[in-house]
Each structure stands twice: as C-alpha cells, then as structure tokens.
Short mmCIF file of C-alpha atoms in Angstrom, two decimals:
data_model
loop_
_atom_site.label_atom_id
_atom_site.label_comp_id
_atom_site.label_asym_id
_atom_site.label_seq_id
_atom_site.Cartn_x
_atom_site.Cartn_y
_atom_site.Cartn_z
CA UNK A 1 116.42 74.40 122.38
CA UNK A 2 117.13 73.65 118.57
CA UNK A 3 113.93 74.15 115.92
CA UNK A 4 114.99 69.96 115.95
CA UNK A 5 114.35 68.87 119.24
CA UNK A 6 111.17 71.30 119.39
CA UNK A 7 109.76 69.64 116.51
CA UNK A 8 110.54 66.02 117.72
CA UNK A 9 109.50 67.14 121.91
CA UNK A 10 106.00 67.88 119.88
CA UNK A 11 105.52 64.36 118.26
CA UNK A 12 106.31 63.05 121.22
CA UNK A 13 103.84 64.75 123.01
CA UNK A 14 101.64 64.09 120.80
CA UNK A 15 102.05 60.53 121.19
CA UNK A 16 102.24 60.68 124.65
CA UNK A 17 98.28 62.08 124.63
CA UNK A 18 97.19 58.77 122.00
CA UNK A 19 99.19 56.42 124.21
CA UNK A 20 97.53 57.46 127.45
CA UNK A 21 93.91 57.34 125.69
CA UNK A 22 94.90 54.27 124.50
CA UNK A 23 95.97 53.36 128.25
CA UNK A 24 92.85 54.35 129.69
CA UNK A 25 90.41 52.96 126.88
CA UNK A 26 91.90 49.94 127.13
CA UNK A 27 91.07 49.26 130.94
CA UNK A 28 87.29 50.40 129.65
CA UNK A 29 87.02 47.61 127.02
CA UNK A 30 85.01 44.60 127.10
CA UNK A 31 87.99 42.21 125.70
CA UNK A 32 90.09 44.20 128.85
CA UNK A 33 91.93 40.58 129.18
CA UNK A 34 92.68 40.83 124.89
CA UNK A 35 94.55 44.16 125.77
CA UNK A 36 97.09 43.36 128.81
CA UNK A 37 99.55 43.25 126.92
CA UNK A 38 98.65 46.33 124.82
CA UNK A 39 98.22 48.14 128.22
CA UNK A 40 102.06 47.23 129.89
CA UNK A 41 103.91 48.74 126.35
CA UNK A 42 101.51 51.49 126.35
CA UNK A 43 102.78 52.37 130.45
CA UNK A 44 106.28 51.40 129.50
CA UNK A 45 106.64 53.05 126.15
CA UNK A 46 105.35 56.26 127.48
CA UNK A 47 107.33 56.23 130.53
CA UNK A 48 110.79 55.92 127.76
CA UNK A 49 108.86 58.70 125.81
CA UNK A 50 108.82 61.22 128.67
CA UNK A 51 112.66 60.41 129.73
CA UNK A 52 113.20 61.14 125.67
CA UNK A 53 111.31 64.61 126.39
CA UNK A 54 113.22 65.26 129.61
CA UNK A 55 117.04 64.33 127.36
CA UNK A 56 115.81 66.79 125.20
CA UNK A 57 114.99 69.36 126.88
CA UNK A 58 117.69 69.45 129.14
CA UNK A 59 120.13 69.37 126.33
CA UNK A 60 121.58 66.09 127.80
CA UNK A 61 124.84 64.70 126.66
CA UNK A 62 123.12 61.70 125.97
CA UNK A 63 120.31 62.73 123.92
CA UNK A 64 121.17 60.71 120.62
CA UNK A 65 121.37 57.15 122.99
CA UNK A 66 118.55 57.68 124.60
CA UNK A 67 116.64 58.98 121.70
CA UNK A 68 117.68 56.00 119.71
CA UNK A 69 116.41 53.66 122.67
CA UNK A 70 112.90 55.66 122.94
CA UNK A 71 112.29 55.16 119.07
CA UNK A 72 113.56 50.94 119.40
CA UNK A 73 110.63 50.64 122.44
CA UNK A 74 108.54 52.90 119.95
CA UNK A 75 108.62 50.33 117.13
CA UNK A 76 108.23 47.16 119.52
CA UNK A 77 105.23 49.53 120.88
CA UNK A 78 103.43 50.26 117.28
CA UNK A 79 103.76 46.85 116.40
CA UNK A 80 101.79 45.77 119.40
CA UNK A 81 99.30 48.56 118.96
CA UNK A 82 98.82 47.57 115.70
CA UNK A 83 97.46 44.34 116.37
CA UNK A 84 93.93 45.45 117.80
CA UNK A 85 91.30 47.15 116.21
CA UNK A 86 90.21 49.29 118.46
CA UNK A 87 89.98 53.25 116.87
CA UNK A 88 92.87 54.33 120.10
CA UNK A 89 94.86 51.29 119.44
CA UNK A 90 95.12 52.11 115.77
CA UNK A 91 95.20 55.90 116.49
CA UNK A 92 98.28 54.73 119.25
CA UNK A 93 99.82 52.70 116.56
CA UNK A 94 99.84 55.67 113.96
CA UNK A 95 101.15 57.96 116.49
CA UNK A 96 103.97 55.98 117.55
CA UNK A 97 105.47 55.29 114.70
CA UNK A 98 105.38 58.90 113.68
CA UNK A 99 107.41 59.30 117.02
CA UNK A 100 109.65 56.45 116.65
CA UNK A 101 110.83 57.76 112.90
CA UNK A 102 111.50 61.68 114.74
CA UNK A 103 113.59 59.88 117.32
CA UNK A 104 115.45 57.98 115.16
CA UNK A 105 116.17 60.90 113.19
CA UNK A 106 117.15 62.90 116.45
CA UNK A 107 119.39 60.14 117.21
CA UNK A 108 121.05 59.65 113.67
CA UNK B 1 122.72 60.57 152.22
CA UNK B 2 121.71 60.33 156.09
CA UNK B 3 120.40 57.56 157.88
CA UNK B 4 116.56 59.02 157.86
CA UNK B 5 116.10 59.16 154.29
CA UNK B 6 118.14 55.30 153.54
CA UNK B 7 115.16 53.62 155.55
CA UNK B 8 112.38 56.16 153.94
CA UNK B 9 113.89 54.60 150.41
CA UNK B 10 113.84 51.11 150.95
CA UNK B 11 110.42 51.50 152.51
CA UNK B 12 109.45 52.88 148.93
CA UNK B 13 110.95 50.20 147.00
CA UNK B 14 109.21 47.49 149.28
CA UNK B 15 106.23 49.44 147.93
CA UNK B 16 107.62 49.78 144.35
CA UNK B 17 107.78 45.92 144.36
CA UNK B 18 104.03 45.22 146.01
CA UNK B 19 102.50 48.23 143.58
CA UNK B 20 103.79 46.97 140.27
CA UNK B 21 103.03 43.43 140.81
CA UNK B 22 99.68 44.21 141.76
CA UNK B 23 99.56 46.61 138.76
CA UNK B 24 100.41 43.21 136.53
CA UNK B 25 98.57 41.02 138.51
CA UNK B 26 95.23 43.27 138.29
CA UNK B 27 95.71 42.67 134.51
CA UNK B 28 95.65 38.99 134.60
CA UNK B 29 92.54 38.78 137.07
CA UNK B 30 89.66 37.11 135.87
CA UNK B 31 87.58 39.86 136.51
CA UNK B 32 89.83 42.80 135.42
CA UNK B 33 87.05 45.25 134.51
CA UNK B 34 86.78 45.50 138.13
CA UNK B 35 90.30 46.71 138.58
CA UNK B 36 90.54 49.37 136.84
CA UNK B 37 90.75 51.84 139.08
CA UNK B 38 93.41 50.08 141.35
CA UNK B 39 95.40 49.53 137.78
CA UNK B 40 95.33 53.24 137.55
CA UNK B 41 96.10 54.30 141.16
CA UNK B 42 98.72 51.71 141.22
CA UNK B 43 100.71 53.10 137.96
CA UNK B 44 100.17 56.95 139.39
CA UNK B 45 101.25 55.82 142.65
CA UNK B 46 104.28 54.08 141.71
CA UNK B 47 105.39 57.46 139.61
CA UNK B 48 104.77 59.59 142.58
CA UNK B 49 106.85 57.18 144.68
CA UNK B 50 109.74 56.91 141.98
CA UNK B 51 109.48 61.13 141.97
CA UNK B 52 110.15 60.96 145.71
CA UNK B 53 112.95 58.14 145.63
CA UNK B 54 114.60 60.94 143.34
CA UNK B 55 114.03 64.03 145.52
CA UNK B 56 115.67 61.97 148.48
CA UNK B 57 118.41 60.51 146.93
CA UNK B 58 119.58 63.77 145.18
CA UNK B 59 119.02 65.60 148.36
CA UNK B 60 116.46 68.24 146.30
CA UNK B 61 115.67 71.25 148.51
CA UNK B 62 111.73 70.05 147.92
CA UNK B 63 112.11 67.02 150.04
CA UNK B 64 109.43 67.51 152.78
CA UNK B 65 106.81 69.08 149.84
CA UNK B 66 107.34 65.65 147.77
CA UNK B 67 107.28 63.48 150.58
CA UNK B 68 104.41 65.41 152.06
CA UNK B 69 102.46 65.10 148.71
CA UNK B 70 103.42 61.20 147.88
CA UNK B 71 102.05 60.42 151.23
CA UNK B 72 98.97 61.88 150.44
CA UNK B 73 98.80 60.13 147.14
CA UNK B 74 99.81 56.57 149.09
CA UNK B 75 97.22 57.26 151.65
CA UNK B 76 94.37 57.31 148.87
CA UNK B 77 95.79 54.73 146.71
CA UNK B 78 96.09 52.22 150.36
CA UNK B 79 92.62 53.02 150.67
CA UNK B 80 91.62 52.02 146.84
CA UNK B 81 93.37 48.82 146.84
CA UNK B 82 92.31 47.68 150.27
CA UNK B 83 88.47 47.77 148.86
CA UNK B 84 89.87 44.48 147.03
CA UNK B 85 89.99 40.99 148.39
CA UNK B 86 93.19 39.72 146.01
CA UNK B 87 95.98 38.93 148.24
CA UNK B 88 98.48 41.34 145.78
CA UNK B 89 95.93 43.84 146.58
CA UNK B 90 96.12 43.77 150.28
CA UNK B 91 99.75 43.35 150.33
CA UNK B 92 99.51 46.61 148.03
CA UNK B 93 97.45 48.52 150.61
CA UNK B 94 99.58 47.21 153.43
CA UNK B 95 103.11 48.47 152.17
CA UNK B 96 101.11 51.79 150.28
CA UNK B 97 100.31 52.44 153.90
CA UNK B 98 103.65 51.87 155.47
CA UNK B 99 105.06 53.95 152.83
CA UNK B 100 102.67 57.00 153.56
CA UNK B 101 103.65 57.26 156.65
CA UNK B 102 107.44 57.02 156.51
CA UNK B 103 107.18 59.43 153.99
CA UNK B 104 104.93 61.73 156.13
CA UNK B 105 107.64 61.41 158.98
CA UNK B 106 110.52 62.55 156.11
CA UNK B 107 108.23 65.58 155.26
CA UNK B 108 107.67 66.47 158.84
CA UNK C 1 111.18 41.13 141.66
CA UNK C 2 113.49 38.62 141.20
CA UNK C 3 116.77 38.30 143.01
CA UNK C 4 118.90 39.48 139.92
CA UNK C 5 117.10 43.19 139.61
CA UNK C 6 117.11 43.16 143.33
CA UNK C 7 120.61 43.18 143.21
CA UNK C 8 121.45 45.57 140.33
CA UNK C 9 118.80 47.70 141.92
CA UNK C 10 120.72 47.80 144.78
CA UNK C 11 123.93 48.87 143.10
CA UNK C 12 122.17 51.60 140.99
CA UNK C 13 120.80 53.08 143.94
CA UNK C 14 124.58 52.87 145.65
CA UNK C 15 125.34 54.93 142.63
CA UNK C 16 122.85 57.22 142.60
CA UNK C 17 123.95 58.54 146.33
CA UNK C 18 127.80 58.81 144.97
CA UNK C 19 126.89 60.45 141.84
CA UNK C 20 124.11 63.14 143.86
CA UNK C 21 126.87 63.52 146.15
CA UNK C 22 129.37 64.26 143.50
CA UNK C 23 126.64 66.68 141.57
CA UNK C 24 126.47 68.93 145.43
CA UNK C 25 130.31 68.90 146.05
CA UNK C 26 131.39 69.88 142.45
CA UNK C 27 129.00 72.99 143.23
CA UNK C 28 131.02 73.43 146.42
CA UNK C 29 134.42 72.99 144.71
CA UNK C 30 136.96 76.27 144.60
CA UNK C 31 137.41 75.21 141.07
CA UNK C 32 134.15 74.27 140.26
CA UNK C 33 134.22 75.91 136.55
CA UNK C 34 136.71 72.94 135.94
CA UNK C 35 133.78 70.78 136.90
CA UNK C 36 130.88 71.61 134.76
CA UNK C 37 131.04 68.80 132.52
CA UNK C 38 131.42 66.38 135.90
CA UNK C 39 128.10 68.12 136.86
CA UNK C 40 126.10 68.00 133.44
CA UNK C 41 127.01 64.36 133.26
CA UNK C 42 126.26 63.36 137.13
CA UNK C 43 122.86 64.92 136.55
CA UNK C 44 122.11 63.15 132.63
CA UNK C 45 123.60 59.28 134.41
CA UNK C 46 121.47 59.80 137.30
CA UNK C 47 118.27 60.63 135.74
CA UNK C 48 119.39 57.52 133.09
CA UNK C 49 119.86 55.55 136.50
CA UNK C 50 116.36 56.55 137.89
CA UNK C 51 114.77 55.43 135.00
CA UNK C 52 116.37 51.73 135.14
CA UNK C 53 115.29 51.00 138.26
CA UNK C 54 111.95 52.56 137.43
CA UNK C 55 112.13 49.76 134.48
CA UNK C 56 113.63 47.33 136.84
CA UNK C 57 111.47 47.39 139.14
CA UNK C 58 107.92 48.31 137.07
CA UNK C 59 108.99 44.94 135.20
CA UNK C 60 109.11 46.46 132.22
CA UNK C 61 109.10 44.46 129.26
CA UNK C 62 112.49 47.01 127.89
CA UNK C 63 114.30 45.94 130.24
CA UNK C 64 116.68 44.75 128.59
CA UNK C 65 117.28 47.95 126.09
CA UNK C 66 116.98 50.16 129.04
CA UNK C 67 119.59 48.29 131.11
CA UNK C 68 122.12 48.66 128.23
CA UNK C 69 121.58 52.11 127.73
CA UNK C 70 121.98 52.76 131.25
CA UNK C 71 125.09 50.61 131.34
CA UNK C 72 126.14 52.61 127.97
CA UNK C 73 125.59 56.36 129.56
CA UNK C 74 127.46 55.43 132.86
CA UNK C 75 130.16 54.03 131.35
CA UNK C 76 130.94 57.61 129.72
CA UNK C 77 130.30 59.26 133.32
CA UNK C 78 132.92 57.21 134.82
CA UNK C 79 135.50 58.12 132.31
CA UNK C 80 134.79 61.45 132.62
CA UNK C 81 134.49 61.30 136.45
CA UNK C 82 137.74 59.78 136.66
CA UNK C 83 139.56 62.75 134.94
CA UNK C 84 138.89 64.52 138.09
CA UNK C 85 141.44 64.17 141.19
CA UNK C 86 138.54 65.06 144.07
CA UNK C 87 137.88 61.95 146.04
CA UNK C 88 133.76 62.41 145.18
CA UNK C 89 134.97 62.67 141.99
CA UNK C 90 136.51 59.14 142.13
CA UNK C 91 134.20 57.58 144.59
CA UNK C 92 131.66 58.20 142.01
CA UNK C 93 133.40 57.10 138.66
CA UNK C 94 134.09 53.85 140.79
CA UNK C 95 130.39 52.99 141.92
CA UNK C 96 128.99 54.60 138.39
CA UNK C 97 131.52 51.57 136.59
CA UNK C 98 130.42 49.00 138.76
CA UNK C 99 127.06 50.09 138.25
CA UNK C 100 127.61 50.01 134.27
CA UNK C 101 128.86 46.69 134.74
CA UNK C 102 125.61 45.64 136.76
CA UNK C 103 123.55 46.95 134.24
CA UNK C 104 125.09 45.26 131.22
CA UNK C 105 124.99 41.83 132.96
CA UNK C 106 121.09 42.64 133.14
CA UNK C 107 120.53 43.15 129.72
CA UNK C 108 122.75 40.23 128.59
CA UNK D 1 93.70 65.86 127.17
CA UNK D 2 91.38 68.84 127.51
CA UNK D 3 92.25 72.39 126.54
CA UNK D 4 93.17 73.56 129.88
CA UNK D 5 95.60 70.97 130.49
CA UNK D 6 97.03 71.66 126.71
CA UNK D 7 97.84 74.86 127.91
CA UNK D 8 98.99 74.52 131.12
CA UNK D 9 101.65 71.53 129.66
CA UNK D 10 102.54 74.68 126.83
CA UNK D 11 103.54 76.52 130.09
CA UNK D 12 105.46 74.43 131.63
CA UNK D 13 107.63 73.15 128.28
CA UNK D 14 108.20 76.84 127.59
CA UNK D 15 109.58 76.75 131.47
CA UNK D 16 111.66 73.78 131.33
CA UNK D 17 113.69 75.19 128.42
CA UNK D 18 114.21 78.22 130.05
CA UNK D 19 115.12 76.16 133.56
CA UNK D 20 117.51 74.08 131.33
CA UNK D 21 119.18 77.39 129.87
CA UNK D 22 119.57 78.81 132.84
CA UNK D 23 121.13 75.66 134.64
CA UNK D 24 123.67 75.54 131.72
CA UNK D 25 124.40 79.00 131.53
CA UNK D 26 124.75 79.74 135.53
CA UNK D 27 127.48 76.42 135.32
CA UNK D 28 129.37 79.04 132.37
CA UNK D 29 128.98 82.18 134.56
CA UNK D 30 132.27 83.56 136.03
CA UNK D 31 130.84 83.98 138.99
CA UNK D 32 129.39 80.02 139.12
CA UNK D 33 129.78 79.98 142.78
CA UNK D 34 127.36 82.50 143.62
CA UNK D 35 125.47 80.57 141.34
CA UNK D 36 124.79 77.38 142.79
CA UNK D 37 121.73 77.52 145.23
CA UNK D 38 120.09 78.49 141.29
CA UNK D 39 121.73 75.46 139.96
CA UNK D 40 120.19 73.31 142.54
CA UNK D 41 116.94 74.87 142.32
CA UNK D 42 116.76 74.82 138.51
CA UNK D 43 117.71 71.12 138.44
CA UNK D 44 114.94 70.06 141.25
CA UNK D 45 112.19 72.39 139.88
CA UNK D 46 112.68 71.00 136.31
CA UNK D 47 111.96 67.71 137.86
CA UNK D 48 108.80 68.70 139.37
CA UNK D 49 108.00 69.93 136.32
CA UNK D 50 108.37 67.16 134.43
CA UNK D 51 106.40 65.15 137.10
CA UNK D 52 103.29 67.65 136.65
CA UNK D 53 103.76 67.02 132.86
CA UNK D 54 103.72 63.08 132.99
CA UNK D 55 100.76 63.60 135.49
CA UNK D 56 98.69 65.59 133.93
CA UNK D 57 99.10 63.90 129.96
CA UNK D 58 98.74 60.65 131.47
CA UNK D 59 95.58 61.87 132.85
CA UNK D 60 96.42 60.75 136.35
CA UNK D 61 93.98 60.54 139.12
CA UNK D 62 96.06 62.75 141.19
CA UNK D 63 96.57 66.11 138.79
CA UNK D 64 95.13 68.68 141.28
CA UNK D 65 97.35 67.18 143.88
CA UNK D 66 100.89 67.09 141.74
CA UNK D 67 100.25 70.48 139.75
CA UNK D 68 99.82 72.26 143.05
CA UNK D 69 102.98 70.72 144.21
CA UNK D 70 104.43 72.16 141.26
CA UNK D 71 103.34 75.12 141.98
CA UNK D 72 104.82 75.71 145.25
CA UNK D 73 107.75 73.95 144.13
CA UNK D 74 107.93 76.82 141.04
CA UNK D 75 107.20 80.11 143.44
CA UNK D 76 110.35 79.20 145.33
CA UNK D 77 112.47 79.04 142.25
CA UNK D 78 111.28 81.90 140.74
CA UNK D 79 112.52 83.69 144.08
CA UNK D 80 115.71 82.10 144.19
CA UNK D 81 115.95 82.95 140.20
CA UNK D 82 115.15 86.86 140.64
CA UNK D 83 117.63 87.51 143.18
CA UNK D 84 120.46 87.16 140.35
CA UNK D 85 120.92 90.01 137.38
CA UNK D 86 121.73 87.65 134.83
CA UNK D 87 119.15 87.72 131.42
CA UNK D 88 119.16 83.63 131.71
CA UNK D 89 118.09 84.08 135.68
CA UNK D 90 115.63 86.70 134.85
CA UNK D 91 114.10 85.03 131.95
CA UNK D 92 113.65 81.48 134.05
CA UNK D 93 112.20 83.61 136.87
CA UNK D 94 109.18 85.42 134.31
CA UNK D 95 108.69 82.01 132.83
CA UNK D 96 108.79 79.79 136.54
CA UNK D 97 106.53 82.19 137.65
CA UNK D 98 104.05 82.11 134.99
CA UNK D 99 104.50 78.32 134.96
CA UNK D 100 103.06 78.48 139.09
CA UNK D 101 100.27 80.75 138.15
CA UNK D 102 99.12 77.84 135.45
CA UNK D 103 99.59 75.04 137.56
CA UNK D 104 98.08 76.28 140.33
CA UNK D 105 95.19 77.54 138.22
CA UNK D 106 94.93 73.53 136.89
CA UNK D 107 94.52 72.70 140.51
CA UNK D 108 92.01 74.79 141.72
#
C-alpha cells in the first residue's frame, strides 16, 4: 500500500468513527424526526466510505472511480450535516469534507 | 451456483426489502424515539445479510460460518422488531425469521 | 422496492454468479497466469456489483451515482473478459455488459 | 470508538494489506496453481475482515458476534497461508494470525 492511500484509508476512518457517532446520536435526539434525513446519508455515505477503504486496500483497478464517487456522496453528505447544530453533526460535517477533499485527490 | 444456495438468496433479499423499509419507515414514525433500537438492528442486520448474499454467491469456503452467524444475528433482530406493533415491523420480524432459518439450513 | 431495482437487481445478481464463476475457473485454468488480470477485475466488478444492490435495495439516496459507477466498472470487465477465448470467460463479459447496461438505465 | 476497538481495527488494516499483497503476489507466482486454495482464502478472509471493520466502527449491536466470526474465519487462513514458503504467504500468515488473536480478544 502507497504512503497515499494510507494517508487517505486514515481520513476515512476517521470519518467513518464521526459519521457513526453522528448515526447513533442522532437516533438519541429529541428533534429525532429533524434528523431523518441526516441519519439515511450518514448510513449511506459510510457504507460508500468503507467500499472506498476496501478499493484501496485491495489495490483495485478501479480505485480512482470509485474514489471519485465516495468523495461526490461525501460532499452531498457534509452539506447535509452541515445543516444541524448539533456538536456530532458539525463534528460529521468537518470530518467529511476533510474526507471528500483526500478522495478527490486519490481520484485526480 | 447450486440450487440450495439460489433459494437461500432470494429468501435474503425478501428480507433485504422488508428490513430497509422498516429501517426508513421507523424514521418517519411518529414516535421514532421509540425505534431506535429496531433502526439499529435493522441497518446491522441488513449488512450481515448483504455479507452472507456475498459469501454464497462467490462460493467463499466460509459459507456455513457466515450463514451460521447471520442466522444468529436474524434470530435476535426477528425478536427486536416483533416487540413492535407497526405493520413494517412485523413484516420485518416475519421475513428476519424466515431468513434465519434458511440460512441456518445453508450452514448446516 | 420498486419494480425497476427489482429488475436490475435481478440482473446484477445473474452477474454476480457468472463473474464468481469466472473468478473459480480462471484459478482452475492450465493457463491461468494469462488470466490474472480476468481475476483481479472479476473480483474489483463484483464487489462494485455487491455494493449496488446493497444501494439498490437499502434505497439509498446515491443511487443514482452508485448505479453509474457500477455500470462504468463493468463495462471495463467485459472488455477485458472478452479478450479471453474460455467460455466462463465469455459467459461472463456477456452478463457483466448487460448488467452495465442495466445499471446505466438506473441512474439515467 | 473505544481504545480497544481502535486497536483491534489497527490489526486488522495492517492484515488486509498484507491479505491484499499476498492475493496479488500468489496470482504473479510461477507456480500460481499451487497457489490458488491461498487465493481463495485471501480473497474471502479479507472480506470478513472488512465486515468485522464496518461492524465494529459502526458500533454495531452485534461486534462480539462478527469479530469472533472473524476470528475463526482468520485461524483457517493463517493455516492455509503457512503451508506455502513464499515471504508474501508467510508475512499474511504472522499478520492473519495476530489479526484472530485481536478479534477474538474483542469478543470475549
């Protein structure tokens, strides 16, 4: 594995641990019906994150497309996040834009 | 792919189907906060279940351990969601059941 | 799940036995050095196919991205499939292009 | 994510890039044929591994359950993995083993 993708796996991991908090703390909130939508991106965009993790690690022929896809579901994603106030939405936010800019760059 | 593991798969779709839209109808429930647990089961229920759709359909040596292990995971997610009275709930529990114990008969 | 995933599902998962069946009998070829790229790419368009349906049938709200990557990365497999005389080798570049062409009419 | 499971997913990344290296560098061995059951092996336990990843970031409800899985799954490589001389096979077999002790440890 390439310094590259080992720098980019770790953002993503990263992001992976703020968008499950986010996941989770969402479902505990009293505006729980505010967040639904916050709550399907977070589930989706971490499921494209972990496929991104699994291209890169197995040094798949298709790392730059599906890198490139992970960091398009990553914007839609921060955008959403950033929308609620809630500390782990903005912390998810943060986090996922970080990740969307490595991909992009893994892709490019 | 033999005949065994075809009828095990479309089992676990059926499954797929009633999981995820209880998963999404959960979200839009008026009283959500309740939920929260199925929401959770349902989304770690539905990975387990894509993990052993894969393991079957690429013939992995690990068959009978996955399918042994997502029908313990379908047995206590059936249980969780049949606690609730929403019809996508019981429909949930009903396939999550069915799907437990074609894929205990795989893993046997 | 509407009738339109249910259907590209279906062809995906069509694909996914032809293209796990291509992965085993490359292994099993006399030749099989000639094969290594057939088997790096069965394995990369079959883990991009698992995630589709995962997105399909999650009702995810990337579907559309996700579809066209899919469509995208099994295009490439079928060309590269079809470079290859063995008749798994065909059978799967056939079922991986209709299955690209399934999963570009989803994200249209 | 607690410490423990911080670890225990450090483990199992170092794991899947030596899996990954050893699945492409058995497919450029002369001797690929006597390579495959290690091919098939690597592929499926890199899976797992992924699965016990995804589980245990996304805190899922079913960790214990999944990581012990992957342990079992990762003993059985490691075998397979130790019976060949090559550095790549050796390496993934120290790593897959030390990747079962961790996970099993997480599910205790």
């Amino acid at each position: 594995m390439n310094r590259q993708y080992e720098e980019c796996i770790k953002i993503c991991m990263e992001y992976l641990e703020a968008c499950n908090t986010c996941f989770d703390s969402c479902l505990k909130e009293d505006d729980v019906k505010m967040m639904t939508k916050c709550i399907r991106y977070d589930r989706a965009c971490a499921d494209a994150c972990m496929f991104a993790i699994q291209a890169m690690v197995s040094n798949s022929p298709f790392i730059d497309e599906i890198c490139n896809l992970c960091a398009d579901i990553c914007e839609r994603c921060a955008e959403e996040c950033a929308k609620h106030n809630h500390e782990h939405c903005q912390q998810c936010a943060r986090t996922c834009q970080k990740c969307a800019d490595a991909c992009r760059n893994m892709s490019a």
